[in-house]
Structures are given as C-alpha cells and as structure tokens.
Coordinates of C-alpha atoms in Angstrom, one line a residue:
Chain S
M264 CA 4.2 -30.2 -15.4
I265 CA 6.9 -31.8 -13.5
K266 CA 6.0 -29.6 -10.6
Q267 CA 3.0 -31.7 -9.8
R268 CA 4.7 -35.0 -9.4
P269 CA 8.5 -35.0 -9.2
R270 CA 9.1 -38.7 -9.3
S271 CA 12.0 -40.5 -7.7
R272 CA 12.9 -44.1 -7.1
R273 CA 14.8 -43.6 -3.9
S274 CA 12.3 -43.5 -1.2
S275 CA 13.5 -43.1 2.3
F276 CA 12.0 -43.5 5.7
G277 CA 10.7 -39.8 5.6
E278 CA 8.6 -40.3 2.6
P279 CA 5.8 -42.6 3.9
L280 CA 5.8 -40.7 7.2
M281 CA 5.2 -37.5 5.3
Q282 CA 2.5 -39.0 3.1
G283 CA 0.7 -40.2 6.2
L284 CA 1.0 -36.8 7.9
L285 CA -0.2 -35.0 4.8
W286 CA -3.2 -37.2 4.2
S287 CA -4.2 -37.2 7.8
S288 CA -4.1 -33.4 8.1
V289 CA -6.1 -33.1 4.9
L290 CA -8.7 -35.6 6.2
L291 CA -8.8 -33.8 9.5
I292 CA -9.5 -30.4 7.8
T293 CA -12.0 -31.9 5.4
G294 CA -13.7 -33.6 8.3
A295 CA -14.0 -30.4 10.3
F296 CA -15.3 -28.6 7.3
M297 CA -18.0 -31.3 6.7
W298 CA -19.0 -31.2 10.3
L299 CA -19.4 -27.4 10.2
C300 CA -21.3 -27.4 6.9
S301 CA -23.5 -30.3 7.6
D302 CA -24.6 -28.7 10.9
I303 CA -25.4 -25.4 9.3
V304 CA -27.3 -27.0 6.4
R305 CA -29.1 -29.6 8.5
H306 CA -30.3 -27.1 11.1
G307 CA -30.7 -24.2 8.8
F308 CA -32.6 -25.9 6.0
R309 CA -35.5 -26.8 8.3
Q310 CA -36.1 -23.1 8.9
L311 CA -35.8 -22.0 5.3
S312 CA -39.0 -21.1 3.6
W313 CA -40.6 -18.1 1.8
D314 CA -42.3 -17.1 5.0
F315 CA -39.0 -17.1 6.9
L316 CA -37.5 -14.7 4.3
T317 CA -40.4 -12.3 4.3
Q318 CA -42.1 -12.2 7.7
L319 CA -41.4 -10.1 10.7
P320 CA -39.4 -11.6 13.6
R321 CA -41.7 -12.5 16.5
D322 CA -40.9 -13.3 20.1
T323 CA -37.5 -11.5 19.9
G324 CA -36.6 -13.6 16.9
R325 CA -37.3 -17.1 18.3
S326 CA -40.1 -17.5 15.7
G327 CA -41.2 -15.6 12.7
G328 CA -38.9 -14.5 9.9
I329 CA -36.1 -12.2 8.9
G330 CA -37.9 -9.9 6.4
P331 CA -36.9 -6.5 8.0
I332 CA -33.4 -7.8 8.7
L333 CA -32.9 -8.6 5.0
V334 CA -34.2 -5.1 4.1
S335 CA -31.8 -3.5 6.6
T336 CA -28.9 -5.5 5.4
G337 CA -29.7 -4.5 1.8
L338 CA -29.9 -0.8 2.8
I339 CA -26.7 -0.9 4.7
I340 CA -24.9 -2.5 1.8
G341 CA -26.5 0.0 -0.6
V342 CA -25.2 3.0 1.5
C343 CA -21.8 1.3 1.7
L344 CA -21.6 0.8 -2.0
G345 CA -23.1 4.2 -2.9
V346 CA -20.3 5.9 -1.0
S347 CA -17.4 3.5 -1.6
I348 CA -17.8 3.0 -5.4
P349 CA -17.3 6.7 -6.4
L350 CA -14.5 7.1 -3.8
G351 CA -12.8 3.9 -4.6
V352 CA -13.0 4.1 -8.3
G353 CA -12.0 7.8 -8.3
T354 CA -9.0 7.0 -6.1
A355 CA -7.9 4.1 -8.2
V356 CA -8.2 6.2 -11.4
F357 CA -6.3 9.0 -9.8
L358 CA -3.5 6.7 -8.6
N359 CA -3.2 4.9 -12.0
E360 CA -3.9 7.5 -14.6
F361 CA -3.4 11.0 -13.1
S362 CA -0.6 10.7 -10.6
A363 CA 3.0 9.6 -10.8
P364 CA 3.9 6.8 -8.3
Q365 CA 6.7 8.9 -7.0
R366 CA 4.4 11.7 -5.8
W367 CA 4.1 11.9 -2.1
L368 CA 0.3 11.7 -2.3
S369 CA 0.5 8.4 -4.1
Q370 CA 3.0 7.0 -1.7
F371 CA 0.9 8.2 1.3
L372 CA -2.2 6.6 -0.2
G373 CA -0.4 3.3 -0.8
I374 CA 0.7 3.1 2.9
S375 CA -2.7 4.3 4.3
L376 CA -4.5 1.7 2.2
D377 CA -2.3 -1.0 3.6
I378 CA -3.0 0.2 7.1
L379 CA -6.7 0.4 6.4
A380 CA -6.8 -3.2 5.1
G381 CA -5.2 -4.4 8.4
V382 CA -7.3 -2.5 10.9
P383 CA -9.5 -4.9 12.9
S384 CA -13.2 -4.5 12.2
I385 CA -14.0 -3.7 15.9
V386 CA -11.7 -0.6 15.6
F387 CA -13.8 0.5 12.6
G388 CA -16.8 0.1 14.8
L389 CA -15.2 2.3 17.5
F390 CA -14.3 4.9 14.8
G391 CA -17.8 4.7 13.2
N392 CA -19.4 5.2 16.6
A393 CA -17.2 8.2 17.5
F394 CA -17.3 9.9 14.1
F395 CA -20.5 9.0 12.3
C396 CA -22.8 8.4 15.3
K397 CA -21.6 11.0 17.7
T398 CA -19.6 13.7 15.9
L399 CA -21.7 13.9 12.8
G400 CA -24.8 13.2 14.9
L401 CA -26.2 10.4 12.7
G402 CA -26.9 8.3 15.8
F403 CA -27.4 4.5 15.6
S404 CA -28.6 4.3 12.0
I405 CA -28.4 2.4 8.8
L406 CA -26.5 5.4 7.4
S407 CA -23.8 5.2 10.1
G408 CA -23.4 1.5 9.6
G409 CA -23.2 1.8 5.8
L410 CA -20.6 4.6 6.0
T411 CA -18.5 2.6 8.5
L412 CA -18.5 -0.4 6.1
A413 CA -17.7 1.9 3.2
C414 CA -14.4 2.8 5.0
M415 CA -13.7 -0.9 5.5
V416 CA -14.3 -2.1 1.9
L417 CA -12.5 0.9 0.3
P418 CA -9.0 -0.8 0.2
I419 CA -10.4 -3.9 -1.5
L420 CA -12.3 -1.8 -4.1
I421 CA -9.3 0.4 -4.9
R422 CA -6.8 -2.4 -5.2
S423 CA -9.1 -4.4 -7.6
T424 CA -9.9 -1.4 -9.7
Q425 CA -6.2 -0.6 -9.9
A426 CA -5.5 -4.1 -11.1
G427 CA -8.2 -3.7 -13.7
L428 CA -6.7 -0.5 -15.0
Q429 CA -3.2 -1.9 -15.0
S430 CA -4.3 -4.7 -17.3
V431 CA -5.4 -2.1 -20.0
P432 CA -2.5 -2.0 -22.5
N433 CA -0.7 1.4 -22.8
D434 CA -1.3 1.3 -26.6
Y435 CA -4.9 2.2 -25.9
R436 CA -3.9 5.4 -24.1
L437 CA -1.3 6.3 -26.7
S438 CA -3.6 5.6 -29.7
A439 CA -6.3 7.7 -28.1
A440 CA -3.8 10.5 -27.5
A441 CA -2.6 10.3 -31.1
L442 CA -6.2 10.7 -32.2
G443 CA -6.5 13.8 -30.0
V444 CA -9.1 12.3 -27.7
S445 CA -9.4 14.2 -24.4
R446 CA -8.3 12.4 -21.3
S447 CA -11.7 12.3 -19.7
A448 CA -13.2 10.9 -22.9
V449 CA -10.4 8.2 -22.9
L450 CA -11.3 7.5 -19.3
W451 CA -15.1 7.1 -19.9
Q452 CA -14.9 5.4 -23.3
V453 CA -11.9 3.2 -23.1
L454 CA -10.2 2.8 -19.7
L455 CA -13.2 2.2 -17.4
P456 CA -15.1 -0.2 -19.8
A457 CA -11.8 -2.1 -20.2
A458 CA -11.2 -2.2 -16.5
M459 CA -14.8 -3.2 -15.7
P460 CA -14.1 -6.9 -14.9
G461 CA -11.5 -5.9 -12.3
L462 CA -14.0 -3.4 -10.9
V463 CA -16.8 -5.9 -10.7
V464 CA -14.6 -8.4 -8.9
G465 CA -13.6 -5.8 -6.4
L466 CA -17.2 -4.8 -6.0
L467 CA -18.3 -8.4 -5.2
L468 CA -15.4 -9.0 -2.8
G469 CA -16.4 -5.7 -1.1
I470 CA -20.0 -6.8 -0.8
G471 CA -18.8 -10.1 0.5
R472 CA -16.7 -8.5 3.2
A473 CA -19.5 -6.0 4.1
I474 CA -22.2 -8.6 4.3
A475 CA -20.2 -10.9 6.6
E476 CA -19.3 -8.1 8.9
T477 CA -20.7 -8.0 12.4
A478 CA -18.3 -6.3 14.9
A479 CA -18.3 -2.9 13.0
L480 CA -22.1 -2.8 12.9
L481 CA -22.8 -3.6 16.6
F482 CA -22.6 0.0 17.7
T483 CA -23.1 1.9 14.5
S484 CA -26.2 0.5 12.9
G485 CA -27.6 -1.0 16.1
Y486 CA -30.0 -3.8 17.1
V487 CA -33.5 -2.7 16.2
D488 CA -35.3 -5.4 14.3
R489 CA -38.3 -3.4 13.0
M490 CA -38.8 -2.7 9.3
P491 CA -36.7 0.4 8.7
T492 CA -38.6 3.4 7.3
S493 CA -35.7 5.6 6.5
L494 CA -31.9 5.6 6.4
M495 CA -31.8 7.3 9.8
D496 CA -33.5 4.4 11.5
S497 CA -31.5 1.8 13.3
G498 CA -31.5 -1.5 11.4
R499 CA -30.2 -4.9 12.3
A500 CA -28.0 -6.7 9.8
L501 CA -28.1 -10.5 9.1
S502 CA -24.9 -11.1 10.9
V503 CA -25.9 -9.1 14.0
H504 CA -29.2 -11.0 14.0
I505 CA -27.3 -14.3 14.2
Y506 CA -25.2 -13.0 17.0
D507 CA -28.1 -11.7 19.0
L508 CA -30.2 -14.9 18.6
A509 CA -27.3 -17.1 19.6
V510 CA -26.1 -15.1 22.6
N511 CA -29.0 -13.1 24.0
V512 CA -32.1 -15.1 23.1
A513 CA -32.5 -18.4 24.8
G514 CA -34.0 -20.9 22.3
G515 CA -33.0 -18.7 19.4
E516 CA -30.5 -21.2 17.9
Q517 CA -32.8 -22.7 15.3
N518 CA -33.6 -19.3 13.7
A519 CA -29.9 -18.3 14.1
Y520 CA -29.0 -21.4 12.0
G521 CA -31.6 -20.4 9.5
T522 CA -30.3 -16.9 9.2
A523 CA -26.7 -18.3 9.0
L524 CA -27.7 -20.5 6.1
V525 CA -29.2 -17.5 4.3
L526 CA -26.0 -15.6 4.9
V527 CA -23.7 -18.4 3.8
L528 CA -25.8 -19.0 0.7
L529 CA -25.6 -15.3 -0.2
L530 CA -21.8 -15.3 0.3
M531 CA -21.4 -18.5 -1.8
M532 CA -23.3 -16.9 -4.6
I533 CA -21.0 -13.8 -4.4
N534 CA -17.8 -15.9 -4.2
G535 CA -18.9 -18.1 -7.0
S536 CA -19.4 -15.1 -9.3
V537 CA -16.1 -13.7 -8.2
S538 CA -14.1 -16.8 -9.2
W539 CA -16.1 -17.1 -12.5
L540 CA -15.5 -13.5 -13.4
G541 CA -11.9 -13.7 -12.3
K542 CA -11.3 -16.7 -14.6
R543 CA -13.0 -14.9 -17.5
F544 CA -11.0 -11.8 -16.7
Q545 CA -7.7 -13.7 -16.9
Q546 CA -8.7 -15.4 -20.2
T547 CA -9.8 -12.3 -22.0
R548 CA -7.6 -9.9 -20.2
I549 CA -9.0 -6.9 -22.0
L550 CA -12.3 -6.0 -23.6
D551 CA -12.5 -6.0 -27.4
V552 CA -13.4 -2.4 -27.9
Chain K
M187 CA 7.7 5.9 -16.9
T188 CA 4.3 5.0 -18.3
T189 CA 2.7 7.6 -16.2
L190 CA 5.2 10.1 -17.4
L191 CA 4.2 9.3 -21.0
K192 CA 0.5 9.6 -20.1
R193 CA 1.1 13.0 -18.4
S194 CA 3.1 14.6 -21.2
I195 CA 1.4 13.3 -24.3
L196 CA -2.3 13.4 -23.5
S197 CA -4.2 16.7 -24.0
R198 CA -5.4 18.8 -21.1
S199 CA -8.6 20.4 -21.9
Y200 CA -10.8 22.4 -19.5
G201 CA -12.9 19.4 -18.8
D202 CA -9.9 17.2 -18.2
R203 CA -8.6 19.5 -15.6
F204 CA -12.0 19.4 -13.8
V205 CA -12.0 15.5 -13.9
A206 CA -8.4 15.4 -12.7
A207 CA -9.2 17.7 -9.8
L208 CA -12.3 15.7 -9.0
F209 CA -10.4 12.4 -8.8
Q210 CA -7.7 14.0 -6.8
G211 CA -10.4 15.1 -4.4
F212 CA -11.7 11.5 -4.1
A213 CA -8.1 10.3 -3.5
I214 CA -7.5 12.8 -0.8
A215 CA -10.8 11.8 0.9
S216 CA -9.8 8.1 0.8
G217 CA -6.4 9.0 2.3
A218 CA -8.0 11.1 5.0
I219 CA -10.0 8.1 6.3
V220 CA -6.9 6.6 7.9
L221 CA -5.9 9.9 9.4
L222 CA -9.5 10.4 10.7
I223 CA -9.5 6.9 12.3
I224 CA -6.2 7.6 14.1
L225 CA -7.3 11.1 15.0
F226 CA -10.6 9.9 16.5
L227 CA -9.1 7.0 18.4
L228 CA -6.6 9.5 19.9
R229 CA -9.2 12.1 20.6
E230 CA -11.6 9.7 22.3
S231 CA -8.9 8.1 24.4
Y232 CA -7.1 11.4 25.2
P233 CA -9.1 12.2 28.5
I234 CA -8.1 9.0 30.1
L235 CA -4.5 8.9 28.7
H236 CA -4.1 12.5 30.0
R237 CA -5.4 11.8 33.4
V238 CA -4.1 8.4 34.3
G239 CA -1.5 7.7 31.7
V240 CA -1.0 4.6 29.5
L241 CA 1.1 2.7 32.0
R242 CA -1.9 2.2 34.3
F243 CA -3.4 0.0 31.6
F244 CA -0.5 -2.5 32.1
R245 CA 0.0 -2.1 35.8
D246 CA -3.4 -1.9 37.4
P247 CA -4.4 -5.2 39.1
S248 CA -7.9 -5.4 37.7
W249 CA -10.4 -4.0 35.1
H250 CA -13.0 -1.9 36.8
P251 CA -13.0 1.2 34.7
T252 CA -16.0 2.7 36.4
S253 CA -14.1 2.8 39.7
G254 CA -10.8 3.8 38.3
E255 CA -9.0 0.5 37.8
F256 CA -7.8 0.1 34.2
G257 CA -5.7 -3.1 34.2
A258 CA -6.0 -4.4 30.6
M259 CA -3.3 -7.1 31.1
P260 CA -5.7 -10.1 31.5
M261 CA -7.4 -9.1 28.3
L262 CA -4.1 -8.6 26.5
W263 CA -3.1 -12.1 27.7
G264 CA -6.4 -13.4 26.5
S265 CA -5.9 -12.0 23.1
L266 CA -2.3 -13.3 22.9
L267 CA -3.0 -16.8 24.2
V268 CA -6.0 -17.4 21.9
T269 CA -3.9 -16.1 19.0
L270 CA -0.9 -18.1 19.9
G271 CA -2.8 -21.3 20.3
S272 CA -4.8 -21.0 17.1
V273 CA -1.7 -20.1 15.1
L274 CA 0.2 -23.0 16.5
I275 CA -2.5 -25.3 15.4
A276 CA -3.4 -23.7 12.1
T277 CA 0.2 -23.1 10.8
P278 CA 1.3 -26.7 10.4
L279 CA -2.1 -27.8 9.1
G280 CA -2.2 -24.9 6.6
I281 CA 1.3 -25.4 5.3
L282 CA 0.8 -29.1 5.1
S283 CA -2.4 -28.6 3.1
A284 CA -0.6 -26.3 0.7
I285 CA 2.2 -28.8 0.3
F286 CA -0.4 -31.5 -0.3
C287 CA -2.1 -29.4 -3.0
Q288 CA 1.1 -28.5 -4.8
Y289 CA 3.1 -31.7 -4.6
Y290 CA 1.3 -34.7 -3.3
A291 CA -2.4 -34.5 -4.3
P292 CA -3.7 -36.5 -7.2
P293 CA -4.2 -33.9 -10.0
R294 CA -8.0 -34.1 -9.8
L295 CA -8.1 -33.7 -6.1
A296 CA -5.9 -30.6 -5.7
P297 CA -8.4 -28.0 -7.2
L298 CA -11.3 -29.6 -5.3
Y299 CA -9.4 -29.3 -2.0
R300 CA -8.4 -25.8 -2.8
R301 CA -12.0 -24.9 -3.5
L302 CA -13.1 -26.4 -0.2
I303 CA -10.5 -24.2 1.7
E304 CA -11.8 -21.2 -0.2
L305 CA -15.3 -22.0 0.9
L306 CA -14.0 -22.3 4.5
A307 CA -12.4 -18.8 4.0
G308 CA -15.7 -17.4 2.9
I309 CA -17.8 -18.3 6.0
P310 CA -18.4 -15.3 8.1
S311 CA -16.9 -15.2 11.6
V312 CA -20.3 -14.9 13.3
V313 CA -21.3 -18.2 11.8
Y314 CA -18.1 -19.8 13.2
G315 CA -19.1 -18.3 16.5
L316 CA -22.6 -19.7 16.3
W317 CA -21.3 -23.2 15.4
G318 CA -18.7 -23.0 18.2
L319 CA -21.3 -22.0 20.7
V320 CA -23.9 -24.6 19.8
V321 CA -21.7 -27.5 19.0
L322 CA -18.2 -27.2 20.5
V323 CA -19.0 -25.6 23.8
P324 CA -21.3 -28.4 24.9
L325 CA -18.6 -30.9 23.9
V326 CA -15.9 -29.2 25.9
R327 CA -18.4 -28.8 28.8
R328 CA -18.7 -32.5 29.0
I329 CA -14.9 -32.8 29.6
Q330 CA -14.8 -29.8 32.0
P331 CA -17.4 -27.1 32.7
P332 CA -18.1 -24.3 31.8
G333 CA -17.3 -25.1 28.2
T334 CA -16.8 -21.6 27.0
S335 CA -13.1 -21.5 27.4
L336 CA -9.7 -20.7 26.0
L337 CA -9.7 -24.1 24.3
T338 CA -13.0 -23.5 22.4
G339 CA -11.7 -20.1 21.3
I340 CA -8.4 -21.6 20.0
W341 CA -10.4 -24.4 18.2
V342 CA -12.8 -22.0 16.4
L343 CA -10.1 -19.5 15.6
A344 CA -7.7 -22.1 14.3
L345 CA -10.4 -23.2 11.8
M346 CA -11.0 -19.6 10.8
I347 CA -7.3 -18.6 10.1
L348 CA -6.3 -21.9 8.5
P349 CA -7.6 -20.9 5.1
T350 CA -5.5 -17.7 5.2
I351 CA -2.3 -19.6 5.9
M352 CA -3.2 -22.3 3.4
L353 CA -4.1 -20.1 0.5
V354 CA -1.1 -17.7 0.8
A355 CA 1.3 -20.7 1.3
D356 CA -0.3 -22.4 -1.7
A357 CA 0.2 -19.3 -3.9
S358 CA 3.8 -18.8 -2.9
L359 CA 4.6 -22.5 -3.4
A360 CA 3.1 -22.3 -6.8
N361 CA 5.5 -19.4 -7.6
V362 CA 8.6 -21.6 -6.9
P363 CA 10.4 -21.8 -10.3
A364 CA 9.8 -25.2 -11.9
A365 CA 13.5 -25.3 -12.9
Y366 CA 14.5 -25.6 -9.2
L367 CA 12.2 -28.6 -8.7
R368 CA 13.3 -30.2 -11.9
G369 CA 16.9 -29.7 -11.0
A370 CA 16.3 -31.3 -7.6
A371 CA 14.4 -34.2 -9.1
A372 CA 17.3 -34.7 -11.6
L373 CA 19.6 -35.0 -8.6
G374 CA 17.6 -37.9 -7.4
L375 CA 16.1 -36.3 -4.3
S376 CA 13.0 -37.9 -2.9
R377 CA 9.8 -35.8 -3.1
W378 CA 9.8 -34.9 0.5
A379 CA 13.5 -33.9 0.3
I380 CA 12.6 -31.6 -2.6
V381 CA 9.8 -30.1 -0.7
R382 CA 11.9 -29.6 2.5
G383 CA 15.2 -28.6 0.8
V384 CA 14.1 -26.6 -2.2
A385 CA 10.4 -25.6 -2.2
I386 CA 10.0 -24.5 1.4
P387 CA 13.2 -22.4 1.6
T388 CA 12.4 -20.7 -1.7
A389 CA 8.8 -19.9 -0.7
Q390 CA 9.9 -18.9 2.9
A391 CA 8.9 -15.2 2.7
G392 CA 5.4 -16.1 1.3
L393 CA 4.8 -18.6 4.0
M394 CA 5.8 -16.0 6.6
T395 CA 3.5 -13.5 5.1
G396 CA 0.6 -15.9 5.3
I397 CA 1.3 -16.6 9.0
L398 CA 1.6 -12.9 9.8
L399 CA -1.7 -12.2 8.0
A400 CA -3.3 -15.0 10.0
I401 CA -1.9 -13.6 13.3
G402 CA -3.3 -10.2 12.4
R403 CA -6.7 -11.8 11.7
A404 CA -6.6 -13.8 14.9
I405 CA -5.8 -10.7 17.1
G406 CA -8.4 -8.6 15.4
E407 CA -11.2 -11.2 15.4
T408 CA -14.1 -10.3 17.6
M409 CA -17.3 -12.2 17.0
A410 CA -16.2 -15.8 17.1
V411 CA -14.1 -15.2 20.1
L412 CA -16.7 -13.2 21.9
M413 CA -19.2 -16.0 21.4
V414 CA -17.2 -19.0 22.6
C415 CA -14.6 -17.7 25.1
G416 CA -16.8 -17.0 28.1
N417 CA -15.6 -13.5 28.6
V418 CA -14.4 -13.6 32.2
V419 CA -11.6 -11.1 32.8
Q420 CA -8.8 -13.2 34.1
V421 CA -5.5 -14.7 33.2
P422 CA -6.4 -18.3 32.6
D423 CA -4.8 -21.1 34.5
S424 CA -5.7 -23.9 32.1
L425 CA -7.1 -24.4 28.7
F426 CA -10.6 -24.9 30.1
D427 CA -10.7 -21.5 31.8
P428 CA -12.8 -18.8 30.2
V429 CA -11.0 -15.7 29.0
R430 CA -11.9 -12.3 27.6
T431 CA -9.9 -10.8 24.7
L432 CA -9.3 -7.1 24.0
T433 CA -11.7 -7.2 21.1
A434 CA -14.5 -9.0 23.0
N435 CA -14.1 -6.5 25.8
I436 CA -14.8 -3.6 23.4
A437 CA -17.8 -5.3 21.9
L438 CA -19.3 -6.2 25.3
E439 CA -18.9 -2.9 27.1
M440 CA -19.2 -0.4 24.3
A441 CA -23.0 -0.6 24.5
Y442 CA -23.2 1.0 27.9
A443 CA -19.8 2.6 28.5
M444 CA -19.8 6.3 29.5
N445 CA -17.1 8.9 29.9
E446 CA -13.9 7.5 31.2
H447 CA -15.0 3.9 30.7
R448 CA -15.7 4.7 27.0
S449 CA -12.4 6.4 26.8
A450 CA -10.7 3.3 28.3
L451 CA -12.3 1.2 25.5
F452 CA -10.8 3.5 22.9
V453 CA -7.4 3.0 24.5
S454 CA -7.8 -0.8 24.1
G455 CA -8.7 0.0 20.4
L456 CA -5.4 1.9 20.2
I457 CA -3.5 -1.0 21.7
L458 CA -5.0 -3.4 19.1
T459 CA -4.1 -1.0 16.3
G460 CA -0.6 -0.8 17.7
L461 CA -0.3 -4.6 17.7
I462 CA -1.5 -4.7 14.0
A463 CA 1.0 -1.9 13.1
I464 CA 3.8 -4.0 14.6
L465 CA 2.7 -7.0 12.5
V466 CA 2.5 -4.9 9.3
T467 CA 6.0 -3.6 10.0
I468 CA 7.3 -7.2 10.5
G469 CA 5.6 -8.1 7.2
E470 CA 7.3 -5.3 5.3
W471 CA 10.6 -6.4 6.8
V472 CA 10.1 -10.0 5.8
N473 CA 9.3 -9.0 2.2
R474 CA 12.2 -6.7 2.0
G475 CA 14.5 -9.5 3.0
Q476 CA 13.1 -11.4 0.1
M477 CA 14.0 -8.7 -2.4
Y478 CA 17.7 -8.8 -1.5
D479 CA 17.9 -12.6 -1.6

C-alpha cells in the first residue's frame, strides 16, 4: 500500500541525486542483461535446428549436433533424481513427521544440510572423484556424475519437501489419528499428496541446479561425447560440452552458443514452471482431499 | 509441541514401525553425506599434510606440486581479489536495485525488473563464462593484452552474484513492517530519508545475509572464472594481469594430477571448504544478532 510510494512534499538535495543513481544502476543492469541475452540468442539461434538436437557431434564438436550430449545429460539427471528423490523425501518426512526437532539426529541433520548447501560445486567434484570414481570403482561414468549431483541437490529437495509438509494443517493428522488410520496410511494417503506442490517445486529447482552444473561433472562423468550405451559409460553433459567447445576447441564458439541456448531454454522452462507452481501453491496452500 | 502430539496420539502398528525405521535410515544416509565429504577430503589430503604440513601451502614461494613446491598463496590471492572486486561492484548495484523495486519503481515496472533479475540468476555459470570469453575478453584485450584477466573475472562474477544480493535484499526490504514506513512518512521525511533512516537499518541483517551468500558463491565459483581469468599462477600487479583462483586450479589440474599433486589439490579443496565454513559461521552470527534486536 503506502509501502510502494511514501509521498512527501519536502524534497531535499539528496532526493533527485538518489533518483538518478537508482535509475542509472537499473539501466546499467538491464543493459548488461540485454547484451548477454541478445548475444546468446543471436548466435545460438542460427545453430538451432532439429538436426542440431539429434545428430552426433562431428569434428570434435565444431560441426554436427548434440544428440548424444542431450542423452547423457538426461541420463545423469535421471540417476541424480532416482537417488535423491527417495533419500530427500524420506529425510524430509522423517524430520517433519517422525522425529522431534530437539533430537540430536534432527539437529545434526539441520546443520549438515546447511553445510551441504554451501559447499562449492568443485568440492563436490573432488568428493565424487575420490568416493564414487575411485573408492567405489565406478570410474568416469554417468553413474558417478549422477550420484555426485544427487548429493548436491539433496538440501534443496529436503528443504522444499519440508516446506510442503509444514503447510499441511495439523487437523489432518489429528483427524486421521482419531479415525484410527495408521501412520503410514496417513503418510501415503494424506500428507504426501497434500505436500506434493512443495515436492514438485523442490524437484524442479533440483533439476535446474543439476542441469546447470559443470564443475562437479568435469572429473566424475567425464568428457566422452559418444552416444552412451550404459550407465557405466562416460558421458558429456550439456554444460561440459559448452566449456569444452569454448576453451579446448578452436572455432567451436558457434556450436557452444547453440548448446548454451538449448541449456538456457531448458532452464527457463524449468524456472517458469517453478514460479507458476509456487504461485498456485501459495494460493491453494493445501489440496482439497 | 506438534511433533509431540503426533508421536503420542497416532497409532504404531507393525507396518508403521517399518516405515519409521526406513525413513530414519534415509535420514541417516543424508546426514552421512556431509561426514563422507569431510572424511574423503581429509583422507585424500592426509598424505601431503602428514609429510609436508599445512604451513608449506602458505609459505612456499611457488606452485610446482610435482617438484615439491606447494605455495598456494597466489591462488588464494586470486580467489580473494576476484571475490572482493565482484562483491564491491555487485553490492551497491544489487542493493540499489532492491531499493528501486521496493520504493521507487513505478508499480508496473517493479515485478518486471524482478523477473529480469530472476532470469539473470537462472543462467548457468558456464554460459556466463562462454559469453565472457567470446565477448568481454576481446574487449579488454583491445585496452591491454592478454584480455583474460582479473578485470574480466571481476566483471563476469559481478554479473553472476548480483541477482543473489538483489533478490535477498528485495525479500528482506519487503519484510520491513509497513507501520515503520508509514510512521516515517507521517513525520514528513523524504522518500530517500525513509529508505536510508528506516528501511535499510531494519533490513540490515537480511542485506548482510545476501552479501555473505554472494561472497560464498563468488569464492566457490569455478567455471566462469576458469574461462575468463587466464589461469596464470601469480599475484597480479594490475587489473589487467591474468590470475588463477583456487577453484580454477583444481579444475585445471585434477585431470592429470597423481599422488602428492592430487593430494595437494584436495588440500586446496579443504581450504575452500574452510573459507565457506567461516562465512556460514559469520552468517549465523549476523542472524543471531537480529534475534536479540
């Protein structure tokens, strides 16, 4: 209301100065943004075609498409979600529904999730290389990359699922208990469906983080740009492809821009659905069961 | 309280106990990841820490890990300078943007501008790196070669962390109670006086949190910095000198590092994690101060 435009008649010397400063910084940022976006769209759009999306990269990526890279990216994300969804949802349910916040396990989990969320991605890469590739003997593979990313997106997934569960009114739990419904039935029939929007938002945010990630994949899932035949093959993710084309391949910029445009479009779709779902989530709050 | 209710009232059948145990297992597995990360960083860096000690990483004159020189100071300086520069640029711009959105923007423009910043936040770092390499580096090269430099790194990184500062500051300014602002307006203060005297002090802790998050992101950032900074191991003399950050060093050398060299890279991973831990602690402290206000 008033917050938006507190009016006053007395305008001092500072006021026009600040107005100028504010508008110029906003114009500066918008300008930089337009510059960045127009470059990506302009250079990337030229590359974009059905062939580009489906064909094999040729001449170390200078020409040809990104077919195998899209497949590898999909597989890495699939492994990542396959592991992180059960772990994340299970942990969130445990924290919210089965454990008291005072318990040491809950407190420890809270702290460790905060740390996990702050660890730089390159450190996840080091860990993934030492643990998944070397100690577990998975080598440079899609599996190692996906598992490393699963560790990275876990905090996001847990926090959003928790937020979803917290928004389910306690009446639901009490009514179910009064009816003599078992806790697991309440969980499957009432709590999880009601917490679904939060879960989906977390899921999309997690996919967004995973798909944008490069540093953690450099030495876990590797560089190989062939079509992967199994999860134990090394596979190159979209982001790694962009890096490789830009830095190691002379004349690879055009295809790097094309891949970047594909990546940014994917992310924009994901972010768009997050904000759309988030808004719906806030409006409905809970599911009409 | 609510959990207590849930615990004592709801029934505990056989199946329930199984489900509870299963979820507890998941939770323990999630908690174990952090321990595993710390354990493996320590285990992999133990050989070198045991043999030469951590002090050599700060004292040795140069970085030649294959011939027993482990001076990581130039890289630490690289990380700190790039971070410092980008935070110095992004902080005023981010906070001014948030103030603009909350108090100055025409009502239709504010959500649009916020949306734009959100889009900026969603662009992956490797795309910033690509753009920096193809567009900014040649520009800087025209002023002074080689182009890949501290300046380009600061430039790209500032763009990357600006959304973090702006969005957190925006959220915390939105939480300033409307009554404070109305009261200040009723006293006849100008808009800027209200912002400076009421809104900013009230939202202080939130603004600090945003800046700390941005610092953490800048220190931990790898790809963009790796692509535009030039990666020469040196303490830069000017903004146009190339630098190598701790993160870029890991990404560059991990591919071929063996034995002690590999171990030394894990030590730089530990140093990075230590820096982040310090930031998280400061963040906790800032937010605690808020609670007692």
